[in-house]
mmCIF file of C-alpha atoms in Angstrom:
data_model
loop_
_atom_site.group_PDB
_atom_site.id
_atom_site.type_symbol
_atom_site.label_atom_id
_atom_site.label_comp_id
_atom_site.label_asym_id
_atom_site.label_seq_id
_atom_site.Cartn_x
_atom_site.Cartn_y
_atom_site.Cartn_z
ATOM 1 C CA MET A 1046 0.000 0.000 0.000
ATOM 2 C CA GLY A 1047 3.059 2.290 0.245
ATOM 3 C CA LEU A 1048 3.181 3.371 -3.414
ATOM 4 C CA PHE A 1049 -0.621 3.662 -3.673
ATOM 5 C CA SER A 1050 -0.837 5.829 -0.571
ATOM 6 C CA GLU A 1051 2.063 8.005 -1.719
ATOM 7 C CA ILE A 1052 0.313 8.681 -5.025
ATOM 8 C CA PHE A 1053 -3.181 9.401 -3.711
ATOM 9 C CA ILE A 1054 -3.386 9.827 0.075
ATOM 10 C CA TRP A 1055 -1.898 13.144 1.195
ATOM 11 C CA TRP A 1056 -2.927 12.925 4.873
ATOM 12 C CA GLN A 1057 -0.698 9.890 5.437
ATOM 13 C CA GLY A 1058 2.453 11.877 4.613
ATOM 14 C CA GLN A 1059 4.064 13.042 1.405
ATOM 15 C CA THR A 1060 2.592 12.256 -2.003
ATOM 16 C CA MET A 1061 4.616 11.355 -5.079
ATOM 17 C CA GLY A 1062 4.266 14.949 -6.314
ATOM 18 C CA THR A 1063 5.554 16.339 -3.009
ATOM 19 C CA ARG A 1064 8.453 13.880 -3.051
ATOM 20 C CA PHE A 1065 9.445 14.973 -6.565
ATOM 21 C CA TYR A 1066 9.027 18.705 -5.797
ATOM 22 C CA THR A 1067 11.107 18.383 -2.634
ATOM 23 C CA TRP A 1068 13.826 16.412 -4.428
ATOM 24 C CA LYS A 1069 13.959 18.945 -7.280
ATOM 25 C CA LYS A 1070 13.540 22.250 -5.434
ATOM 26 C CA GLY A 1071 14.024 21.672 -1.707
ATOM 27 C CA ARG A 1072 17.010 21.990 0.592
ATOM 28 C CA LEU A 1073 16.798 20.140 3.914
ATOM 29 C CA VAL A 1074 17.160 22.629 6.770
ATOM 30 C CA GLY A 1075 16.611 20.316 9.714
ATOM 31 C CA THR A 1076 14.613 17.666 11.523
ATOM 32 C CA ASP A 1077 12.660 17.941 14.773
ATOM 33 C CA SER A 1078 12.320 15.482 17.659
ATOM 34 C CA GLN A 1079 9.284 13.815 16.036
ATOM 35 C CA GLY A 1080 11.089 13.114 12.772
ATOM 36 C CA ASN A 1081 9.370 15.870 10.749
ATOM 37 C CA ARG A 1082 11.725 17.288 8.104
ATOM 38 C CA TYR A 1083 11.838 21.000 7.227
ATOM 39 C CA PHE A 1084 12.776 22.356 3.801
ATOM 40 C CA GLU A 1085 13.438 25.675 2.107
ATOM 41 C CA ALA A 1086 13.480 26.420 -1.627
ATOM 42 C CA LYS A 1087 17.081 26.073 -2.764
ATOM 43 C CA ASP A 1088 16.548 28.429 -5.701
ATOM 44 C CA GLY A 1089 15.447 31.257 -3.378
ATOM 45 C CA ALA A 1090 11.790 31.116 -4.489
ATOM 46 C CA ARG A 1091 9.542 33.424 -2.504
ATOM 47 C CA VAL A 1092 5.835 33.384 -1.680
ATOM 48 C CA GLY A 1093 4.297 36.695 -0.656
ATOM 49 C CA GLY A 1094 7.783 38.173 -0.308
ATOM 50 C CA TYR A 1095 8.951 35.443 2.093
ATOM 51 C CA PRO A 1096 11.171 32.419 1.423
ATOM 52 C CA ARG A 1097 9.233 29.282 0.433
ATOM 53 C CA ARG A 1098 9.374 26.819 3.345
ATOM 54 C CA TRP A 1099 7.549 23.570 4.037
ATOM 55 C CA VAL A 1100 7.454 20.531 6.287
ATOM 56 C CA LEU A 1101 7.203 16.831 5.496
ATOM 57 C CA TYR A 1102 5.528 15.122 8.431
ATOM 58 C CA ASN A 1103 6.762 11.837 9.813
ATOM 59 C CA GLY A 1104 3.416 10.040 9.730
ATOM 60 C CA LEU A 1105 0.049 11.716 9.975
ATOM 61 C CA ALA A 1106 0.000 15.196 8.422
ATOM 62 C CA GLU A 1107 -1.349 17.255 11.324
ATOM 63 C CA ALA A 1108 -0.317 20.905 11.662
ATOM 64 C CA SER A 1109 -0.311 20.761 15.460
ATOM 65 C CA ARG A 1110 2.675 18.379 15.233
ATOM 66 C CA VAL A 1111 5.009 21.278 14.347
ATOM 67 C CA PRO A 1112 6.893 22.095 17.579
ATOM 68 C CA ALA A 1113 7.094 25.684 18.799
ATOM 69 C CA GLU A 1114 10.760 26.051 17.892
ATOM 70 C CA TRP A 1115 10.047 25.226 14.232
ATOM 71 C CA HIS A 1116 6.728 27.056 13.996
ATOM 72 C CA GLY A 1117 8.368 30.492 14.013
ATOM 73 C CA TRP A 1118 10.828 29.536 11.283
ATOM 74 C CA LEU A 1119 8.200 27.805 9.145
ATOM 75 C CA HIS A 1120 5.938 30.882 9.244
ATOM 76 C CA ASN A 1121 8.787 33.323 8.609
ATOM 77 C CA THR A 1122 8.574 34.897 12.061
ATOM 78 C CA VAL A 1123 12.273 34.174 12.568
ATOM 79 C CA ASP A 1124 14.944 33.844 9.877
ATOM 80 C CA VAL A 1125 17.249 31.409 11.651
ATOM 81 C CA PRO A 1126 16.112 27.758 11.984
ATOM 82 C CA PRO A 1127 16.446 26.204 15.454
ATOM 83 C CA THR A 1128 19.227 23.929 14.160
ATOM 84 C CA ALA A 1129 21.439 26.987 13.524
ATOM 85 C CA GLU A 1130 21.090 28.509 16.995
ATOM 86 C CA GLU A 1131 20.867 27.502 20.617
ATOM 87 C CA TYR A 1132 17.125 27.208 21.103
ATOM 88 C CA ALA A 1133 15.796 26.946 24.645
ATOM 89 C CA PRO A 1134 12.043 26.507 25.060
ATOM 90 C CA ARG A 1135 10.221 29.046 27.181
ATOM 91 C CA PRO A 1136 8.951 27.821 30.576
ATOM 92 C CA TRP A 1137 5.333 28.150 29.419
ATOM 93 C CA GLN A 1138 5.803 26.039 26.264
ATOM 94 C CA GLN A 1139 4.281 22.579 26.486
ATOM 95 C CA PRO A 1140 5.400 19.384 24.745
ATOM 96 C CA HIS A 1141 3.276 18.254 21.814
ATOM 97 C CA ARG A 1142 -0.063 16.621 22.531
ATOM 98 C CA PRO A 1143 -2.013 15.197 19.605
ATOM 99 C CA ASN A 1144 -5.323 16.736 18.624
ATOM 100 C CA MET A 1145 -7.885 14.393 20.178
ATOM 101 C CA THR A 1146 -10.990 16.088 18.750
ATOM 102 C CA GLY A 1147 -13.441 13.485 17.472
ATOM 103 C CA THR A 1148 -11.950 10.670 19.534
ATOM 104 C CA PRO A 1149 -13.089 9.166 22.840
ATOM 105 C CA LEU A 1150 -10.169 10.994 24.506
ATOM 106 C CA ALA A 1151 -11.394 14.445 23.404
ATOM 107 C CA TYR A 1152 -11.854 17.140 26.035
ATOM 108 C CA ARG A 1153 -15.370 17.124 27.415
ATOM 109 C CA PRO A 1154 -16.121 20.024 29.754
ATOM 110 C CA LYS A 1155 -18.308 19.712 32.818
ATOM 111 C CA GLY A 1156 -21.924 19.672 31.716
ATOM 112 C CA SER A 1157 -21.176 18.242 28.274
ATOM 113 C CA ILE A 1158 -23.939 15.984 26.971
ATOM 114 C CA VAL A 1159 -21.351 13.501 25.686
ATOM 115 C CA ARG A 1160 -19.712 13.345 29.120
ATOM 116 C CA GLY A 1161 -23.026 12.295 30.613
ATOM 117 C CA GLY A 1162 -23.184 15.148 33.088
ATOM 118 C CA GLN A 1163 -26.040 17.434 33.937
ATOM 119 C CA ARG A 1164 -25.859 21.054 32.915
ATOM 120 C CA PRO A 1165 -26.466 23.480 35.756
ATOM 121 C CA LYS A 1166 -29.798 25.242 35.745
ATOM 122 C CA ALA A 1167 -29.922 28.882 34.688
ATOM 123 C CA THR A 1168 -29.249 31.174 37.611
ATOM 124 C CA GLY A 1169 -31.705 33.866 36.644
ATOM 125 C CA ASP A 1170 -29.130 36.166 35.066
ATOM 126 C CA TYR A 1171 -30.322 35.253 31.576
ATOM 127 C CA GLU A 1172 -33.087 37.250 29.971
ATOM 128 C CA ALA A 1173 -34.416 36.008 26.634
ATOM 129 C CA TRP A 1174 -34.584 38.547 23.828
ATOM 130 C CA ARG A 1175 -38.069 39.311 22.534
ATOM 131 C CA PRO A 1176 -38.584 41.202 19.302
ATOM 132 C CA GLU A 1177 -40.895 44.161 19.613
#
């Protein structure tokens, strides 16, 4: 299924077209802790005045898998990739957690119907709008 998925299924990783484009026009800049690889156009191509940059995900193509240190470089907020400088994460930065929306492990707040809880009754501070 490897060749078939590379030709047609983009959400499983790179397609054949992306592989060819990256081979022809990309220059590997670095790799993150999850195995995602980051590229920049080796011919200096620009998009919207910024250098063309992209990521090839190691596995499922999910944008939330780009770590904070690479996010700034990928979106042209910083010019220097984290591999070319001493990057230290800020104390408030969290390690990656996958997006669990749509799965049984998704966040369900208190009172959520799916969680099986009861919503609290209105406290009287709500006044319904009535057209006049």
